[in-house]
Amino acid sequence: MAHAYEFARPALTVDIVVFALDEEDLQVMLIERDLKPFEGQWALPGGFVRVDETLEEAARRELEEETGLKDIYLEQLYTFGDIKRDPRERVVTVTYYALVNLEGHDVQASTDARNAAWFSMNDLPKLAFDHKTILRAAHERLRGKVRYQPIGFELLPEKFTLRQMQHLYEVILDRELDKRNFRKKVLGMEIVKETKEIEKDVAHRAARLYRFDKRRYDKLTKQGFNFEI
Amino acid sequence: MAHAYEFARPALTVDIVVFALDEEDLQVMLIERDLKPFEGQWALPGGFVRVDETLEEAARRELEEETGLKDIYLEQLYTFGDIKRDPRERVVTVTYYALVNLEGHDVQASTDARNAAWFSMNDLPKLAFDHKTILRAAHERLRGKVRYQPIGFELLPEKFTLRQMQHLYEVILDRELDKRNFRKKVLGMEIVKETKEIEKDVAHRAARLYRFDKRRYDKLTKQGFNFEI
């Protein structure tokens, strides 16, 4: 195939920020590097884009190869191109972020023998390359989005309590919310529907389980709103 | 310099969507291509990223070379990487969008002899590559943003009438707005300040001129709001 231009060209990678939620914190998936540079340090999953795959295909391939995660919700975040961000040569990286529900995914599996693990956003190790900057941008995007679009579908189990949902928002926004206001707001937006079920495996005071109203959720996602809590 | 990997790598470009506002419509800056492929067709300004410049530097360089525009507000939009988007070879493009005020910029100047011109978003020519898709994404971003952040600073003259501001929102949202509601909303948000001046060069009923309250504007840009009109 003819080359459109013959100048030296930057290398192109994808990197993926995978968020999940546990009982305590927002978690992020990291990979321990077994190659130079930054050997032995933790980094975002990612790798080089092949000429015969789209950017999202590259992101999905790398994610599955390095973490075993597949079929998850991915959204393009931003493209980082600082000249010195990779010590080897000029590398531009297209980043994606993903939200997963810990219950639905086996995240231990890693097919290429590298060490993959979840880390709390409040207790991160030193990260390779500019991955701290990328992670911060992804968290910022998530915090921004939560204010004008409903999110959480991907981070919560199919049925959840309003307490779990409030916890999700608290973790993303990194502050405590007023329980009464939160419930009023969420129920007022009509994005969740009461189910007939209550929590299982709790000693007492089992709470009502809710599910997202997918149609209403999609409508509000498109239309936007302002969730000031 | 050592190469991080030796596989074939995609070429990398930047493309820029420059929006401006005239009396009638939202306008976009296009360049007539003088090279194959798509010779003689209109396209977004843009070009290949050099290894020694950042992505934004590449966007600013190409924009100035092809249109004479400089020192404008640029924001990264999205990175497009469909495999067949360039018939020559695999080319991934990082896109930016910009908002300019027609009064402040001499847009006729083009330093590399190509034809550069403004087109109404309502009357676009056939575009080269996937530039129609990119343009649509930029317009969508602008429409989304207008709902949760104040915009317009970059598209309006320093002092403007509320009619001009309403026109800006109508053009971006592509629908008519109720005058009374619009004014109530804008004045309620306190993002504009009344000046002591009125419009010049109008036959009668000269309207009050306003200016943006920069501090309030920046605060709301960061914090977000919901502008439902």
Coordinates of C-alpha atoms in Angstrom, one line a residue:
Chain A
M1 CA 0.0 0.0 0.0
A2 CA 1.3 3.5 -0.8
H3 CA 2.3 5.6 2.2
A4 CA 0.5 8.9 2.5
Y5 CA 3.7 10.5 3.7
E6 CA 7.2 9.3 4.4
F7 CA 8.1 11.3 7.5
A8 CA 8.9 9.6 10.8
R9 CA 5.6 8.8 12.5
P10 CA 4.6 8.5 16.1
A11 CA 3.8 5.0 17.4
L12 CA 0.1 4.6 18.4
T13 CA -1.2 2.7 21.5
V14 CA -4.4 2.3 23.4
D15 CA -4.7 2.4 27.2
I16 CA -7.8 1.5 29.2
V17 CA -9.0 2.7 32.6
V18 CA -11.3 0.0 34.0
F19 CA -13.3 1.2 37.0
A20 CA -15.2 -1.0 39.4
L21 CA -16.9 -0.5 42.7
D22 CA -16.5 -2.6 45.8
E23 CA -18.0 -2.2 49.3
E24 CA -15.6 0.6 50.1
D25 CA -14.1 2.4 47.1
L26 CA -13.8 3.0 43.5
Q27 CA -11.3 0.5 42.1
V28 CA -9.1 0.5 39.1
M29 CA -7.5 -2.4 37.2
L30 CA -3.7 -2.3 36.9
I31 CA -1.1 -4.5 35.3
E32 CA 2.4 -5.2 36.6
R33 CA 4.9 -4.5 33.8
D34 CA 7.3 -7.3 33.1
L35 CA 9.2 -5.4 30.4
K36 CA 11.3 -2.3 30.3
P37 CA 10.7 0.6 30.6
F38 CA 9.2 0.8 34.1
E39 CA 9.7 -2.9 34.7
G40 CA 8.0 -4.1 37.8
Q41 CA 5.9 -1.0 38.0
W42 CA 2.1 -0.9 37.7
A43 CA 0.4 0.5 34.6
L44 CA -2.9 0.7 32.8
P45 CA -3.7 -2.2 30.6
G46 CA -3.0 -1.4 26.9
G47 CA -0.7 -1.8 24.0
F48 CA 0.1 -1.0 20.4
V49 CA -2.6 -0.5 17.8
R50 CA -2.3 -2.9 14.8
V51 CA -2.9 -1.5 11.3
D52 CA -5.8 -3.9 10.7
E53 CA -7.9 -3.2 13.8
T54 CA -9.9 -0.2 14.9
L55 CA -9.0 1.7 18.0
E56 CA -11.8 0.2 20.0
E57 CA -10.9 -3.3 18.7
A58 CA -7.3 -2.7 19.9
A59 CA -8.6 -1.6 23.3
R60 CA -10.8 -4.7 23.6
R61 CA -8.1 -7.1 22.5
E62 CA -5.5 -5.7 24.9
L63 CA -7.9 -5.7 27.7
E64 CA -8.8 -9.3 27.2
E65 CA -5.2 -10.4 26.7
E66 CA -4.0 -8.6 29.8
T67 CA -6.9 -8.9 32.2
G68 CA -9.3 -11.5 30.8
L69 CA -12.1 -8.8 30.9
K70 CA -14.4 -8.8 27.9
D71 CA -17.8 -7.6 26.7
I72 CA -17.7 -4.5 28.8
Y73 CA -18.9 -1.0 28.3
L74 CA -16.0 1.1 26.8
E75 CA -16.0 4.8 26.0
Q76 CA -13.2 6.8 24.4
L77 CA -11.7 9.2 26.9
Y78 CA -8.9 11.4 25.4
T79 CA -5.8 11.1 23.3
F80 CA -2.5 11.9 25.0
G81 CA 0.4 12.9 22.9
D82 CA 3.1 14.6 25.0
I83 CA 6.4 14.3 23.3
K84 CA 8.3 12.7 26.2
R85 CA 5.5 10.5 27.7
D86 CA 7.3 7.3 26.6
P87 CA 11.1 7.2 27.1
R88 CA 11.6 4.8 24.2
E89 CA 10.2 7.0 21.4
R90 CA 7.3 9.2 20.5
V91 CA 4.1 7.3 21.4
V92 CA 0.6 8.7 21.2
T93 CA -2.0 6.9 23.2
V94 CA -5.8 6.8 22.6
T95 CA -7.4 6.1 26.0
Y96 CA -10.7 4.4 26.9
Y97 CA -12.5 4.0 30.1
A98 CA -14.8 1.2 31.2
L99 CA -17.2 0.6 34.1
V100 CA -17.7 -2.9 35.3
N101 CA -19.7 -4.6 37.9
L102 CA -17.5 -6.7 40.0
E103 CA -20.2 -9.3 40.5
G104 CA -20.5 -10.0 36.8
H105 CA -16.8 -10.4 35.8
D106 CA -14.1 -12.7 36.6
V107 CA -11.2 -10.3 36.8
Q108 CA -8.5 -12.6 38.1
A109 CA -8.0 -14.3 34.8
S110 CA -5.0 -12.9 32.8
T111 CA -4.1 -14.8 29.7
D112 CA -0.5 -13.5 29.2
A113 CA 0.9 -14.3 32.6
R114 CA 1.2 -10.8 33.8
N115 CA 0.0 -9.8 37.2
A116 CA -3.4 -8.0 37.0
A117 CA -5.0 -6.6 40.1
W118 CA -7.6 -4.1 41.4
F119 CA -6.4 -1.1 43.3
S120 CA -8.4 1.4 45.3
M121 CA -8.4 4.9 43.8
N122 CA -7.5 6.0 47.3
D123 CA -4.4 3.8 47.6
L124 CA -2.7 3.7 44.2
P125 CA 0.9 2.5 43.7
K126 CA 3.4 4.5 41.6
L127 CA 2.3 4.3 38.0
A128 CA 4.4 3.9 34.8
F129 CA 4.4 6.5 32.0
D130 CA 1.8 9.3 32.3
H131 CA -0.7 6.8 33.6
K132 CA -1.5 8.8 36.7
T133 CA -2.5 11.8 34.5
I134 CA -4.7 9.5 32.4
L135 CA -6.3 8.0 35.5
R136 CA -7.0 11.5 36.9
A137 CA -8.6 12.5 33.6
A138 CA -10.8 9.4 33.6
H139 CA -11.9 10.0 37.2
E140 CA -12.7 13.6 36.3
R141 CA -14.8 12.5 33.3
L142 CA -16.7 10.1 35.5
R143 CA -17.3 12.9 38.1
G144 CA -18.4 15.3 35.4
K145 CA -20.8 12.8 33.8
V146 CA -22.5 11.8 37.0
R147 CA -23.7 15.4 37.2
Y148 CA -25.5 15.6 33.9
Q149 CA -26.2 12.0 32.9
P150 CA -27.4 9.0 34.9
I151 CA -24.6 6.5 35.3
G152 CA -24.3 3.4 37.4
F153 CA -26.0 0.9 35.3
E154 CA -22.6 -0.7 34.5
L155 CA -21.2 -0.5 38.1
L156 CA -24.2 -1.8 40.0
P157 CA -25.6 -5.3 40.1
E158 CA -28.9 -5.8 38.3
K159 CA -30.9 -5.3 41.4
F160 CA -29.6 -3.0 44.1
T161 CA -30.6 -1.0 47.2
L162 CA -30.8 2.8 47.2
R163 CA -28.0 2.6 49.8
Q164 CA -25.8 0.9 47.2
M165 CA -26.7 3.5 44.6
Q166 CA -25.9 6.4 47.0
H167 CA -22.6 4.7 47.8
L168 CA -21.8 4.6 44.1
Y169 CA -22.4 8.4 43.8
E170 CA -20.5 9.1 47.0
V171 CA -17.5 7.1 45.8
I172 CA -17.4 8.8 42.4
L173 CA -18.0 12.3 43.8
D174 CA -15.7 11.6 46.7
R175 CA -18.0 13.2 49.3
E176 CA -20.9 12.2 51.5
L177 CA -24.4 12.8 50.4
D178 CA -27.6 13.5 52.3
K179 CA -29.6 10.3 52.4
R180 CA -33.0 12.0 52.3
N181 CA -32.1 14.4 49.4
F182 CA -30.5 11.7 47.4
R183 CA -33.5 9.4 47.6
K184 CA -35.9 12.2 46.7
K185 CA -33.8 13.2 43.7
V186 CA -33.3 9.7 42.4
L187 CA -36.9 8.7 42.8
G188 CA -38.0 12.0 41.3
M189 CA -36.0 11.4 38.2
E190 CA -37.8 8.0 37.9
I191 CA -34.7 6.3 36.6
V192 CA -35.1 3.4 39.1
K193 CA -38.1 1.1 39.6
E194 CA -39.0 -0.7 42.8
T195 CA -38.9 -4.5 42.6
K196 CA -40.9 -6.8 44.8
E197 CA -37.7 -8.1 46.3
I198 CA -35.7 -7.2 49.3
E199 CA -32.0 -7.8 50.1
K200 CA -30.9 -11.2 51.0
D201 CA -28.2 -12.4 53.5
V202 CA -28.6 -9.4 55.8
A203 CA -29.2 -10.0 59.5
H204 CA -32.0 -7.5 59.9
R205 CA -33.7 -4.5 58.3
A206 CA -33.4 -5.9 54.7
A207 CA -33.8 -3.0 52.3
R208 CA -36.0 -2.9 49.1
L209 CA -34.2 -3.8 45.9
Y210 CA -34.5 -1.5 42.8
R211 CA -33.6 -1.8 39.2
F212 CA -32.9 0.8 36.6
D213 CA -35.7 1.8 34.3
K214 CA -33.8 1.2 31.1
R215 CA -36.0 3.3 28.8
R216 CA -36.1 6.3 31.2
Y217 CA -32.3 5.9 31.8
D218 CA -31.5 6.0 28.1
K219 CA -33.8 9.0 27.5
L220 CA -32.1 10.9 30.3
T221 CA -28.7 9.8 29.1
K222 CA -29.5 11.4 25.7
Q223 CA -31.3 14.4 27.0
G224 CA -29.1 15.2 30.0
F225 CA -30.2 16.6 33.4
N226 CA -28.6 18.3 36.3
F227 CA -28.0 16.1 39.3
E228 CA -27.1 18.5 42.0
I229 CA -26.9 16.8 45.3
Chain B
M1 CA 16.1 6.3 19.0
A2 CA 15.1 2.7 19.6
H3 CA 11.7 1.8 18.3
A4 CA 9.2 0.5 20.9
Y5 CA 7.9 -2.0 18.4
E6 CA 8.6 -2.9 14.8
F7 CA 5.2 -3.6 13.4
A8 CA 3.6 -1.5 10.7
R9 CA 2.1 1.5 12.4
P10 CA -0.9 3.7 11.4
A11 CA -0.2 7.2 10.2
L12 CA -1.4 9.9 12.6
T13 CA -3.1 13.2 11.6
V14 CA -5.0 16.0 13.2
D15 CA -8.2 17.6 11.8
I16 CA -9.9 20.7 13.1
V17 CA -13.5 21.8 13.1
V18 CA -13.6 25.6 13.3
F19 CA -17.1 27.0 14.1
A20 CA -18.1 30.6 13.8
L21 CA -21.4 32.4 13.9
D22 CA -22.7 34.9 11.4
E23 CA -26.1 36.7 11.3
E24 CA -27.8 33.7 10.0
D25 CA -26.1 30.4 10.7
L26 CA -23.4 28.4 12.4
Q27 CA -20.5 28.4 10.0
V28 CA -17.6 26.0 9.5
M29 CA -14.2 26.5 7.9
L30 CA -13.3 24.2 5.0
I31 CA -10.3 23.8 2.7
E32 CA -10.5 22.8 -0.9
R33 CA -8.1 19.9 -1.5
D34 CA -5.5 20.4 -4.2
L35 CA -4.0 16.9 -3.9
K36 CA -5.3 13.3 -4.3
P37 CA -7.3 11.7 -2.9
F38 CA -10.5 13.7 -3.0
E39 CA -8.8 16.3 -5.2
G40 CA -11.0 19.4 -5.6
Q41 CA -13.3 18.3 -2.8
W42 CA -13.8 20.3 0.5
A43 CA -12.3 19.0 3.7
L44 CA -11.5 20.0 7.3
P45 CA -8.2 21.7 7.8
G46 CA -5.6 19.3 9.1
G47 CA -2.5 17.2 8.3
F48 CA 0.1 14.8 9.6
V49 CA 1.5 15.0 13.1
R50 CA 5.3 15.4 13.3
V51 CA 7.3 13.4 15.8
D52 CA 8.6 16.5 17.5
E53 CA 5.3 18.3 18.2
T54 CA 2.3 17.6 20.5
L55 CA -1.1 16.9 19.1
E56 CA -2.4 20.4 19.9
E57 CA 0.7 22.0 18.4
A58 CA 0.1 20.0 15.2
A59 CA -3.5 21.2 15.1
R60 CA -2.5 24.8 15.6
R61 CA 0.3 24.6 13.0
E62 CA -2.0 23.1 10.4
L63 CA -4.8 25.5 11.1
E64 CA -2.5 28.5 10.7
E65 CA -0.8 27.1 7.6
E66 CA -4.1 26.3 5.9
T67 CA -6.4 29.1 7.1
G68 CA -4.3 31.8 8.7
L69 CA -6.3 31.3 12.0
K70 CA -4.3 31.5 15.2
D71 CA -4.5 32.0 18.9
I72 CA -8.0 30.5 19.1
Y73 CA -9.7 28.3 21.6
L74 CA -9.2 24.6 20.7
E75 CA -10.6 21.6 22.4
Q76 CA -9.9 17.9 21.6
L77 CA -13.0 16.3 20.3
Y78 CA -12.4 12.6 19.5
T79 CA -10.0 10.3 17.8
F80 CA -11.3 8.5 14.6
G81 CA -9.7 5.3 13.6
D82 CA -11.9 3.4 11.2
I83 CA -9.6 1.2 9.1
K84 CA -10.8 2.4 5.6
R85 CA -11.3 6.1 6.4
D86 CA -8.3 7.1 4.2
P87 CA -8.0 5.2 0.9
R88 CA -4.2 5.6 0.8
E89 CA -3.4 3.7 4.0
R90 CA -4.4 3.3 7.6
V91 CA -4.6 6.8 9.0
V92 CA -5.9 7.6 12.5
T93 CA -7.0 11.2 13.1
V94 CA -7.1 13.1 16.4
T95 CA -9.8 15.8 16.0
Y96 CA -10.1 19.2 17.6
Y97 CA -12.8 21.8 17.5
A98 CA -12.6 25.5 17.8
L99 CA -15.0 28.4 18.3
V100 CA -14.1 31.7 16.8
N101 CA -15.7 35.1 16.7
L102 CA -15.9 36.3 13.1
E103 CA -15.3 39.9 14.1
G104 CA -11.9 39.1 15.7
H105 CA -10.2 37.0 13.1
D106 CA -9.1 37.6 9.5
V107 CA -10.2 34.2 8.1
Q108 CA -9.5 34.9 4.4
A109 CA -5.7 34.6 4.8
S110 CA -4.4 31.2 3.8
T111 CA -0.6 30.9 3.6
D112 CA -0.3 27.8 1.5
A113 CA -2.4 28.9 -1.5
R114 CA -5.2 26.5 -0.9
N115 CA -8.7 27.8 -1.0
A116 CA -10.2 28.3 2.5
A117 CA -13.8 29.3 3.0
W118 CA -16.7 29.4 5.5
F119 CA -19.7 27.3 4.8
S120 CA -23.1 27.3 6.5
M121 CA -23.8 24.1 8.5
N122 CA -27.1 24.1 6.7
D123 CA -25.6 24.1 3.3
L124 CA -22.5 22.0 3.2
P125 CA -20.7 20.7 0.1
K126 CA -19.7 17.0 -0.2
L127 CA -16.8 16.4 2.1
A128 CA -13.6 14.3 1.7
F129 CA -12.8 11.3 3.9
D130 CA -15.1 10.8 6.9
H131 CA -15.1 14.5 7.6
K132 CA -18.9 14.7 7.5
T133 CA -19.0 12.2 10.5
I134 CA -16.4 14.3 12.3
L135 CA -18.4 17.5 11.7
R136 CA -21.5 15.8 13.0
A137 CA -19.7 14.7 16.1
A138 CA -18.4 18.3 16.7
H139 CA -21.8 19.8 16.3
E140 CA -23.2 17.1 18.7
R141 CA -20.6 18.0 21.2
L142 CA -21.4 21.7 20.9
R143 CA -25.1 21.0 21.4
G144 CA -24.4 18.8 24.4
K145 CA -22.1 21.3 26.0
V146 CA -24.5 24.2 25.6
R147 CA -26.9 22.4 27.9
Y148 CA -24.6 21.9 30.9
Q149 CA -21.9 24.6 30.5
P150 CA -22.1 28.2 29.4
I151 CA -20.6 28.7 26.0
G152 CA -20.6 31.6 23.6
F153 CA -17.7 33.6 25.0
E154 CA -15.7 32.6 22.0
L155 CA -18.4 33.0 19.4
L156 CA -19.8 36.4 20.4
P157 CA -18.2 39.9 20.2
E158 CA -17.0 41.3 23.5
K159 CA -20.2 43.2 24.0
F160 CA -23.5 41.8 22.6
T161 CA -27.2 42.1 22.8
L162 CA -29.3 39.4 24.4
R163 CA -30.9 38.9 21.0
Q164 CA -27.4 38.0 19.6
M165 CA -26.9 35.6 22.5
Q166 CA -30.3 34.0 21.9
H167 CA -29.5 33.7 18.2
L168 CA -26.3 31.8 19.2
Y169 CA -28.2 29.3 21.2
E170 CA -30.9 28.9 18.6
V171 CA -28.3 28.3 15.9
I172 CA -26.4 25.7 18.0
L173 CA -29.5 23.9 19.2
D174 CA -31.2 24.3 15.8
R175 CA -34.5 25.4 17.1
E176 CA -36.3 28.6 18.1
L177 CA -36.4 29.6 21.7
D178 CA -38.9 31.6 23.7
K179 CA -37.5 35.1 24.1
R180 CA -39.0 35.7 27.6
N181 CA -37.8 32.3 29.0
F182 CA -34.4 32.7 27.5
R183 CA -33.8 36.1 29.0
K184 CA -35.1 35.0 32.4
K185 CA -32.8 32.0 32.4
V186 CA -29.7 33.9 31.2
L187 CA -30.1 36.8 33.6
G188 CA -31.0 34.3 36.4
M189 CA -27.7 32.5 35.9
E190 CA -25.9 35.8 36.2
I191 CA -23.4 34.9 33.5
V192 CA -23.9 38.2 31.7
K193 CA -23.5 41.8 33.0
E194 CA -25.3 44.8 31.7
T195 CA -23.1 47.5 30.3
K196 CA -24.0 51.2 30.0
E197 CA -23.9 51.0 26.3
I198 CA -26.5 50.3 23.6
E199 CA -26.2 49.0 20.1
K200 CA -24.8 51.3 17.5
D201 CA -25.7 51.6 13.8
V202 CA -29.3 50.5 14.2
A203 CA -32.1 52.7 12.9
H204 CA -34.3 52.5 16.0
R205 CA -34.9 50.6 19.2
A206 CA -31.2 50.1 19.9
A207 CA -30.8 47.3 22.4
R208 CA -28.8 47.2 25.6
L209 CA -25.3 45.6 25.3
Y210 CA -24.1 43.0 27.7
R211 CA -20.8 41.3 28.4
F212 CA -19.9 38.0 30.0
D213 CA -19.1 37.9 33.7
K214 CA -15.8 36.0 33.3
R215 CA -15.6 34.9 36.9
R216 CA -19.1 33.6 37.1
Y217 CA -18.8 32.1 33.6
D218 CA -15.6 30.2 34.6
K219 CA -17.2 29.0 37.8
L220 CA -20.3 27.6 36.0
T221 CA -18.1 26.1 33.3
K222 CA -16.3 24.1 36.0
Q223 CA -19.4 23.4 38.1
G224 CA -21.9 22.8 35.4
F225 CA -25.6 23.6 35.3
N226 CA -28.6 22.6 33.4
F227 CA -29.8 25.0 30.8
E228 CA -33.1 23.8 29.7
I229 CA -34.8 26.2 27.4

